[in-house]
JSON list of C-alpha atoms in Angstrom, two decimals:
[
{"chain": "A", "resi": 1, "resn": "MET", "atom": "CA", "xyz": [49.73, 20.03, 7.77]},
{"chain": "A", "resi": 2, "resn": "LYS", "atom": "CA", "xyz": [48.20, 19.49, 4.33]},
{"chain": "A", "resi": 3, "resn": "LYS", "atom": "CA", "xyz": [48.40, 15.75, 4.87]},
{"chain": "A", "resi": 4, "resn": "SER", "atom": "CA", "xyz": [46.51, 15.91, 8.18]},
{"chain": "A", "resi": 5, "resn": "VAL", "atom": "CA", "xyz": [43.80, 18.19, 6.71]},
{"chain": "A", "resi": 6, "resn": "LEU", "atom": "CA", "xyz": [43.42, 15.83, 3.78]},
{"chain": "A", "resi": 7, "resn": "MET", "atom": "CA", "xyz": [43.18, 12.86, 6.18]},
{"chain": "A", "resi": 8, "resn": "VAL", "atom": "CA", "xyz": [40.47, 14.61, 8.23]},
{"chain": "A", "resi": 9, "resn": "LEU", "atom": "CA", "xyz": [38.50, 15.41, 5.05]},
{"chain": "A", "resi": 10, "resn": "VAL", "atom": "CA", "xyz": [38.72, 11.77, 3.93]},
{"chain": "A", "resi": 11, "resn": "ILE", "atom": "CA", "xyz": [37.50, 10.56, 7.34]},
{"chain": "A", "resi": 12, "resn": "VAL", "atom": "CA", "xyz": [34.62, 13.07, 7.37]},
{"chain": "A", "resi": 13, "resn": "TRP", "atom": "CA", "xyz": [33.65, 12.09, 3.82]},
{"chain": "A", "resi": 14, "resn": "ALA", "atom": "CA", "xyz": [33.72, 8.37, 4.76]},
{"chain": "A", "resi": 15, "resn": "LEU", "atom": "CA", "xyz": [31.54, 9.01, 7.81]},
{"chain": "A", "resi": 16, "resn": "LEU", "atom": "CA", "xyz": [29.03, 10.94, 5.72]},
{"chain": "A", "resi": 17, "resn": "VAL", "atom": "CA", "xyz": [28.83, 8.09, 3.21]},
{"chain": "A", "resi": 18, "resn": "VAL", "atom": "CA", "xyz": [28.25, 5.57, 6.01]},
{"chain": "A", "resi": 19, "resn": "LEU", "atom": "CA", "xyz": [25.64, 7.74, 7.72]},
{"chain": "A", "resi": 20, "resn": "ALA", "atom": "CA", "xyz": [23.84, 8.39, 4.43]},
{"chain": "A", "resi": 21, "resn": "GLY", "atom": "CA", "xyz": [23.64, 4.64, 3.87]},
{"chain": "A", "resi": 22, "resn": "CYS", "atom": "CA", "xyz": [22.21, 4.04, 7.35]},
{"chain": "A", "resi": 23, "resn": "GLY", "atom": "CA", "xyz": [19.04, 6.00, 6.60]},
{"chain": "A", "resi": 24, "resn": "ALA", "atom": "CA", "xyz": [18.55, 4.59, 3.12]},
{"chain": "A", "resi": 25, "resn": "ASP", "atom": "CA", "xyz": [15.88, 2.13, 4.24]},
{"chain": "A", "resi": 26, "resn": "ASP", "atom": "CA", "xyz": [14.02, 4.68, 6.35]},
{"chain": "A", "resi": 27, "resn": "ILE", "atom": "CA", "xyz": [11.37, 5.50, 3.74]},
{"chain": "A", "resi": 28, "resn": "SER", "atom": "CA", "xyz": [8.06, 7.28, 3.95]},
{"chain": "A", "resi": 29, "resn": "LEU", "atom": "CA", "xyz": [4.95, 5.28, 3.14]},
{"chain": "A", "resi": 30, "resn": "ASP", "atom": "CA", "xyz": [3.26, 8.55, 2.18]},
{"chain": "A", "resi": 31, "resn": "VAL", "atom": "CA", "xyz": [4.72, 8.08, -1.30]},
{"chain": "A", "resi": 32, "resn": "LYS", "atom": "CA", "xyz": [4.61, 5.01, -3.50]},
{"chain": "A", "resi": 33, "resn": "PRO", "atom": "CA", "xyz": [7.52, 2.71, -2.56]},
{"chain": "A", "resi": 34, "resn": "GLU", "atom": "CA", "xyz": [10.01, 1.82, -5.27]},
{"chain": "A", "resi": 35, "resn": "LYS", "atom": "CA", "xyz": [9.56, -1.88, -4.51]},
{"chain": "A", "resi": 36, "resn": "THR", "atom": "CA", "xyz": [5.93, -2.19, -5.55]},
{"chain": "A", "resi": 37, "resn": "ASN", "atom": "CA", "xyz": [4.26, -3.12, -8.80]},
{"chain": "A", "resi": 38, "resn": "LEU", "atom": "CA", "xyz": [1.02, -1.34, -7.96]},
{"chain": "A", "resi": 39, "resn": "GLU", "atom": "CA", "xyz": [-0.03, 1.27, -10.48]},
{"chain": "A", "resi": 40, "resn": "PHE", "atom": "CA", "xyz": [-1.38, 3.66, -7.82]},
{"chain": "A", "resi": 41, "resn": "TRP", "atom": "CA", "xyz": [-0.70, 4.33, -4.13]},
{"chain": "A", "resi": 42, "resn": "VAL", "atom": "CA", "xyz": [-2.68, 5.84, -1.27]},
{"chain": "A", "resi": 43, "resn": "LYS", "atom": "CA", "xyz": [-3.00, 9.62, -1.44]},
{"chain": "A", "resi": 44, "resn": "TYR", "atom": "CA", "xyz": [-3.06, 9.43, -5.25]},
{"chain": "A", "resi": 45, "resn": "GLU", "atom": "CA", "xyz": [-5.42, 12.19, -6.33]},
{"chain": "A", "resi": 46, "resn": "VAL", "atom": "CA", "xyz": [-8.01, 10.72, -8.65]},
{"chain": "A", "resi": 47, "resn": "GLU", "atom": "CA", "xyz": [-9.06, 13.21, -11.30]},
{"chain": "A", "resi": 48, "resn": "ASP", "atom": "CA", "xyz": [-10.33, 10.64, -13.81]},
{"chain": "A", "resi": 49, "resn": "GLU", "atom": "CA", "xyz": [-11.95, 7.74, -11.96]},
{"chain": "A", "resi": 50, "resn": "GLU", "atom": "CA", "xyz": [-12.04, 5.70, -15.16]},
{"chain": "A", "resi": 51, "resn": "SER", "atom": "CA", "xyz": [-8.23, 5.55, -15.04]},
{"chain": "A", "resi": 52, "resn": "LEU", "atom": "CA", "xyz": [-8.70, 3.17, -12.09]},
{"chain": "A", "resi": 53, "resn": "CYS", "atom": "CA", "xyz": [-10.79, 0.82, -14.26]},
{"chain": "A", "resi": 54, "resn": "GLN", "atom": "CA", "xyz": [-14.02, -0.96, -13.25]},
{"chain": "A", "resi": 55, "resn": "ARG", "atom": "CA", "xyz": [-16.21, 0.63, -10.57]},
{"chain": "A", "resi": 56, "resn": "MET", "atom": "CA", "xyz": [-17.68, -1.90, -8.20]},
{"chain": "A", "resi": 57, "resn": "TRP", "atom": "CA", "xyz": [-20.93, -1.72, -6.20]},
{"chain": "A", "resi": 58, "resn": "TRP", "atom": "CA", "xyz": [-22.74, 1.11, -7.92]},
{"chain": "A", "resi": 59, "resn": "ASN", "atom": "CA", "xyz": [-24.33, 3.06, -5.14]},
{"chain": "A", "resi": 60, "resn": "SER", "atom": "CA", "xyz": [-23.98, 6.52, -3.72]},
{"chain": "A", "resi": 61, "resn": "SER", "atom": "CA", "xyz": [-22.10, 5.47, -0.62]},
{"chain": "A", "resi": 62, "resn": "GLU", "atom": "CA", "xyz": [-18.51, 6.48, -0.04]},
{"chain": "A", "resi": 63, "resn": "PRO", "atom": "CA", "xyz": [-15.92, 5.30, -0.53]},
{"chain": "A", "resi": 64, "resn": "ALA", "atom": "CA", "xyz": [-16.25, 4.26, -4.16]},
{"chain": "A", "resi": 65, "resn": "TRP", "atom": "CA", "xyz": [-14.43, 0.98, -4.90]},
{"chain": "A", "resi": 66, "resn": "TYR", "atom": "CA", "xyz": [-12.60, 0.32, -8.18]},
{"chain": "A", "resi": 67, "resn": "LEU", "atom": "CA", "xyz": [-11.21, -2.94, -9.50]},
{"chain": "A", "resi": 68, "resn": "ALA", "atom": "CA", "xyz": [-7.75, -2.28, -10.97]},
{"chain": "A", "resi": 69, "resn": "LYS", "atom": "CA", "xyz": [-6.89, -2.66, -14.64]},
{"chain": "A", "resi": 70, "resn": "GLY", "atom": "CA", "xyz": [-6.27, -6.25, -15.69]},
{"chain": "A", "resi": 71, "resn": "TYR", "atom": "CA", "xyz": [-8.91, -7.77, -13.40]},
{"chain": "A", "resi": 72, "resn": "GLU", "atom": "CA", "xyz": [-12.43, -8.70, -14.48]},
{"chain": "A", "resi": 73, "resn": "PRO", "atom": "CA", "xyz": [-15.43, -8.71, -12.13]},
{"chain": "A", "resi": 74, "resn": "SER", "atom": "CA", "xyz": [-16.78, -12.18, -11.37]},
{"chain": "A", "resi": 75, "resn": "GLY", "atom": "CA", "xyz": [-20.39, -11.05, -11.26]},
{"chain": "A", "resi": 76, "resn": "PHE", "atom": "CA", "xyz": [-22.87, -8.40, -12.25]},
{"chain": "A", "resi": 77, "resn": "ASP", "atom": "CA", "xyz": [-26.18, -7.24, -10.79]},
{"chain": "A", "resi": 78, "resn": "LYS", "atom": "CA", "xyz": [-29.49, -7.18, -12.67]},
{"chain": "A", "resi": 79, "resn": "ASN", "atom": "CA", "xyz": [-28.59, -3.74, -14.08]},
{"chain": "A", "resi": 80, "resn": "GLY", "atom": "CA", "xyz": [-25.29, -4.96, -15.49]},
{"chain": "A", "resi": 81, "resn": "ASN", "atom": "CA", "xyz": [-23.17, -3.27, -12.83]},
{"chain": "A", "resi": 82, "resn": "ALA", "atom": "CA", "xyz": [-20.07, -5.07, -11.60]},
{"chain": "A", "resi": 83, "resn": "ASN", "atom": "CA", "xyz": [-20.48, -6.48, -8.10]},
{"chain": "A", "resi": 84, "resn": "GLY", "atom": "CA", "xyz": [-18.41, -9.65, -7.82]},
{"chain": "A", "resi": 85, "resn": "LEU", "atom": "CA", "xyz": [-14.66, -9.87, -7.26]},
{"chain": "A", "resi": 86, "resn": "PRO", "atom": "CA", "xyz": [-12.37, -12.37, -8.97]},
{"chain": "A", "resi": 87, "resn": "GLU", "atom": "CA", "xyz": [-10.29, -14.68, -6.76]},
{"chain": "A", "resi": 88, "resn": "GLU", "atom": "CA", "xyz": [-7.17, -12.55, -7.29]},
{"chain": "A", "resi": 89, "resn": "TYR", "atom": "CA", "xyz": [-7.50, -8.78, -7.52]},
{"chain": "A", "resi": 90, "resn": "VAL", "atom": "CA", "xyz": [-6.36, -5.29, -6.63]},
{"chain": "A", "resi": 91, "resn": "LEU", "atom": "CA", "xyz": [-9.12, -3.01, -5.37]},
{"chain": "A", "resi": 92, "resn": "TYR", "atom": "CA", "xyz": [-8.85, 0.75, -4.78]},
{"chain": "A", "resi": 93, "resn": "ALA", "atom": "CA", "xyz": [-11.16, 2.77, -2.51]},
{"chain": "A", "resi": 94, "resn": "VAL", "atom": "CA", "xyz": [-11.59, 6.43, -3.41]},
{"chain": "A", "resi": 95, "resn": "HIS", "atom": "CA", "xyz": [-12.90, 8.97, -0.93]},
{"chain": "A", "resi": 96, "resn": "PRO", "atom": "CA", "xyz": [-12.63, 12.72, -0.30]},
{"chain": "A", "resi": 97, "resn": "TYR", "atom": "CA", "xyz": [-9.34, 13.28, 1.55]},
{"chain": "A", "resi": 98, "resn": "PRO", "atom": "CA", "xyz": [-9.06, 15.15, 3.80]},
{"chain": "A", "resi": 99, "resn": "ARG", "atom": "CA", "xyz": [-12.65, 14.29, 4.67]},
{"chain": "A", "resi": 100, "resn": "ASP", "atom": "CA", "xyz": [-14.21, 17.71, 4.04]},
{"chain": "A", "resi": 101, "resn": "SER", "atom": "CA", "xyz": [-12.33, 18.44, 0.82]},
{"chain": "A", "resi": 102, "resn": "ASP", "atom": "CA", "xyz": [-13.36, 18.25, -2.81]},
{"chain": "A", "resi": 103, "resn": "SER", "atom": "CA", "xyz": [-10.21, 16.27, -3.56]},
{"chain": "A", "resi": 104, "resn": "LYS", "atom": "CA", "xyz": [-10.81, 12.54, -4.10]},
{"chain": "A", "resi": 105, "resn": "LYS", "atom": "CA", "xyz": [-7.87, 10.30, -3.28]},
{"chain": "A", "resi": 106, "resn": "ILE", "atom": "CA", "xyz": [-7.15, 6.62, -2.94]},
{"chain": "A", "resi": 107, "resn": "VAL", "atom": "CA", "xyz": [-7.58, 5.88, 0.77]},
{"chain": "A", "resi": 108, "resn": "THR", "atom": "CA", "xyz": [-7.45, 2.06, 0.74]},
{"chain": "A", "resi": 109, "resn": "ILE", "atom": "CA", "xyz": [-5.86, -0.61, -1.43]},
{"chain": "A", "resi": 110, "resn": "GLU", "atom": "CA", "xyz": [-6.83, -4.26, -1.01]},
{"chain": "A", "resi": 111, "resn": "ILE", "atom": "CA", "xyz": [-4.78, -6.99, -2.69]},
{"chain": "A", "resi": 112, "resn": "THR", "atom": "CA", "xyz": [-5.30, -10.74, -3.05]},
{"chain": "A", "resi": 113, "resn": "ASP", "atom": "CA", "xyz": [-3.12, -11.22, -6.15]},
{"chain": "A", "resi": 114, "resn": "PRO", "atom": "CA", "xyz": [0.13, -13.00, -5.13]},
{"chain": "A", "resi": 115, "resn": "ASP", "atom": "CA", "xyz": [1.98, -11.32, -8.02]},
{"chain": "A", "resi": 116, "resn": "ILE", "atom": "CA", "xyz": [1.56, -7.87, -6.46]},
{"chain": "A", "resi": 117, "resn": "CYS", "atom": "CA", "xyz": [4.19, -6.77, -3.95]},
{"chain": "A", "resi": 118, "resn": "ILE", "atom": "CA", "xyz": [4.65, -3.91, -1.53]},
{"chain": "A", "resi": 119, "resn": "CYS", "atom": "CA", "xyz": [8.26, -3.39, -0.45]},
{"chain": "A", "resi": 120, "resn": "GLY", "atom": "CA", "xyz": [8.90, -6.96, -1.60]},
{"chain": "A", "resi": 121, "resn": "ILE", "atom": "CA", "xyz": [6.03, -8.41, 0.47]},
{"chain": "A", "resi": 122, "resn": "THR", "atom": "CA", "xyz": [3.17, -10.38, -1.13]},
{"chain": "A", "resi": 123, "resn": "VAL", "atom": "CA", "xyz": [0.11, -12.16, 0.26]},
{"chain": "A", "resi": 124, "resn": "ASP", "atom": "CA", "xyz": [2.24, -15.32, 0.35]},
{"chain": "A", "resi": 125, "resn": "SER", "atom": "CA", "xyz": [4.97, -13.75, 2.52]},
{"chain": "A", "resi": 126, "resn": "SER", "atom": "CA", "xyz": [5.49, -15.03, 6.04]},
{"chain": "A", "resi": 127, "resn": "ASN", "atom": "CA", "xyz": [4.66, -12.88, 9.04]},
{"chain": "A", "resi": 128, "resn": "ALA", "atom": "CA", "xyz": [8.37, -12.97, 9.95]},
{"chain": "A", "resi": 129, "resn": "ASP", "atom": "CA", "xyz": [9.35, -11.57, 6.54]},
{"chain": "A", "resi": 130, "resn": "PHE", "atom": "CA", "xyz": [6.64, -8.90, 6.81]},
{"chain": "A", "resi": 131, "resn": "GLU", "atom": "CA", "xyz": [7.84, -7.85, 10.26]},
{"chain": "A", "resi": 132, "resn": "LYS", "atom": "CA", "xyz": [11.52, -7.86, 9.27]},
{"chain": "A", "resi": 133, "resn": "THR", "atom": "CA", "xyz": [10.88, -5.81, 6.11]},
{"chain": "A", "resi": 134, "resn": "PHE", "atom": "CA", "xyz": [8.72, -3.15, 7.72]},
{"chain": "A", "resi": 135, "resn": "LYS", "atom": "CA", "xyz": [10.76, -2.87, 10.92]},
{"chain": "A", "resi": 136, "resn": "LYS", "atom": "CA", "xyz": [13.76, -2.20, 8.70]},
{"chain": "A", "resi": 137, "resn": "LEU", "atom": "CA", "xyz": [11.74, 0.62, 7.11]},
{"chain": "A", "resi": 138, "resn": "GLY", "atom": "CA", "xyz": [11.12, 2.19, 10.53]},
{"chain": "A", "resi": 139, "resn": "CYS", "atom": "CA", "xyz": [7.49, 1.10, 10.96]},
{"chain": "A", "resi": 140, "resn": "GLU", "atom": "CA", "xyz": [5.66, 0.25, 14.16]},
{"chain": "A", "resi": 141, "resn": "ILE", "atom": "CA", "xyz": [4.50, -3.38, 14.05]},
{"chain": "A", "resi": 142, "resn": "SER", "atom": "CA", "xyz": [1.34, -4.85, 15.56]},
{"chain": "A", "resi": 143, "resn": "VAL", "atom": "CA", "xyz": [0.04, -8.43, 15.52]},
{"chain": "A", "resi": 144, "resn": "SER", "atom": "CA", "xyz": [-3.40, -9.76, 16.37]},
{"chain": "A", "resi": 145, "resn": "ASN", "atom": "CA", "xyz": [-4.72, -13.29, 16.37]},
{"chain": "A", "resi": 146, "resn": "ALA", "atom": "CA", "xyz": [-8.42, -13.99, 16.90]},
{"chain": "A", "resi": 147, "resn": "ASN", "atom": "CA", "xyz": [-10.50, -17.02, 15.95]},
{"chain": "A", "resi": 148, "resn": "GLY", "atom": "CA", "xyz": [-7.74, -18.33, 13.69]},
{"chain": "A", "resi": 149, "resn": "ASP", "atom": "CA", "xyz": [-7.43, -15.04, 11.79]},
{"chain": "A", "resi": 150, "resn": "VAL", "atom": "CA", "xyz": [-3.93, -13.55, 11.97]},
{"chain": "A", "resi": 151, "resn": "HIS", "atom": "CA", "xyz": [-3.31, -9.91, 11.14]},
{"chain": "A", "resi": 152, "resn": "ILE", "atom": "CA", "xyz": [0.10, -8.22, 11.13]},
{"chain": "A", "resi": 153, "resn": "GLY", "atom": "CA", "xyz": [0.32, -4.51, 10.52]},
{"chain": "A", "resi": 154, "resn": "ALA", "atom": "CA", "xyz": [2.96, -1.89, 9.94]},
{"chain": "A", "resi": 155, "resn": "ARG", "atom": "CA", "xyz": [2.34, 1.79, 10.59]},
{"chain": "A", "resi": 156, "resn": "LYS", "atom": "CA", "xyz": [4.41, 4.75, 9.60]},
{"chain": "A", "resi": 157, "resn": "GLY", "atom": "CA", "xyz": [3.00, 8.25, 9.65]},
{"chain": "A", "resi": 158, "resn": "ASN", "atom": "CA", "xyz": [-0.62, 8.08, 8.56]},
{"chain": "A", "resi": 159, "resn": "VAL", "atom": "CA", "xyz": [-0.21, 5.00, 6.35]},
{"chain": "A", "resi": 160, "resn": "ASN", "atom": "CA", "xyz": [-0.86, 1.43, 7.48]},
{"chain": "A", "resi": 161, "resn": "VAL", "atom": "CA", "xyz": [0.16, -1.71, 5.60]},
{"chain": "A", "resi": 162, "resn": "GLY", "atom": "CA", "xyz": [-1.35, -5.00, 6.71]},
{"chain": "A", "resi": 163, "resn": "LEU", "atom": "CA", "xyz": [-1.09, -8.68, 5.91]},
{"chain": "A", "resi": 164, "resn": "SER", "atom": "CA", "xyz": [-4.05, -10.83, 6.90]},
{"chain": "A", "resi": 165, "resn": "LYS", "atom": "CA", "xyz": [-4.25, -14.61, 6.86]},
{"chain": "A", "resi": 166, "resn": "LEU", "atom": "CA", "xyz": [-7.75, -15.76, 7.65]},
{"chain": "A", "resi": 167, "resn": "ALA", "atom": "CA", "xyz": [-8.89, -19.05, 9.12]},
{"chain": "A", "resi": 168, "resn": "ASP", "atom": "CA", "xyz": [-10.70, -19.89, 5.86]},
{"chain": "A", "resi": 169, "resn": "GLY", "atom": "CA", "xyz": [-7.34, -19.84, 4.03]},
{"chain": "A", "resi": 170, "resn": "SER", "atom": "CA", "xyz": [-7.81, -16.49, 2.31]},
{"chain": "A", "resi": 171, "resn": "ARG", "atom": "CA", "xyz": [-5.04, -13.91, 2.43]},
{"chain": "A", "resi": 172, "resn": "TYR", "atom": "CA", "xyz": [-4.84, -10.25, 1.59]},
{"chain": "A", "resi": 173, "resn": "LEU", "atom": "CA", "xyz": [-2.58, -7.25, 1.81]},
{"chain": "A", "resi": 174, "resn": "ASN", "atom": "CA", "xyz": [-4.06, -3.86, 2.46]},
{"chain": "A", "resi": 175, "resn": "VAL", "atom": "CA", "xyz": [-2.81, -0.31, 2.58]},
{"chain": "A", "resi": 176, "resn": "THR", "atom": "CA", "xyz": [-4.91, 2.28, 4.37]},
{"chain": "A", "resi": 177, "resn": "LEU", "atom": "CA", "xyz": [-4.65, 5.97, 4.92]},
{"chain": "A", "resi": 178, "resn": "ARG", "atom": "CA", "xyz": [-5.58, 7.12, 8.41]}
]
């Protein structure tokens, strides 16, 4: 009797270990993924906008765009305000979120730097790798191709991750909060 109870407990334990492993890749994009080297993620509440680094396009419109630390603007306007992006960059858009709140959060991240990854995907990743990675994470995948521009997107919850390869040869990753 003890032997059969012990055997049942071992089997149940083994099944729990297997089942726990099955959901390991099913992550939420609402929180910053472990496999990213971005400093901030969407929904990050911005209390000190200077922590994001250089504000771009000084005007009163929302969202406010910030060039991440480690990147220098390529141009400045007549007032000395940054308004030109370098070839490779990480850009954060900050906006009240939810829309009618006083809380300002990162709502968009745009990336052209091939050294930055999201879940192991960079701007140089293939569409097949993008699709495989994000399907494995439980995301809905969409693909569009128009005028030589190819966009592949992954959506989970209210977060979208996209990889765009444009006809002019430029590429970018973006993360947006819906």
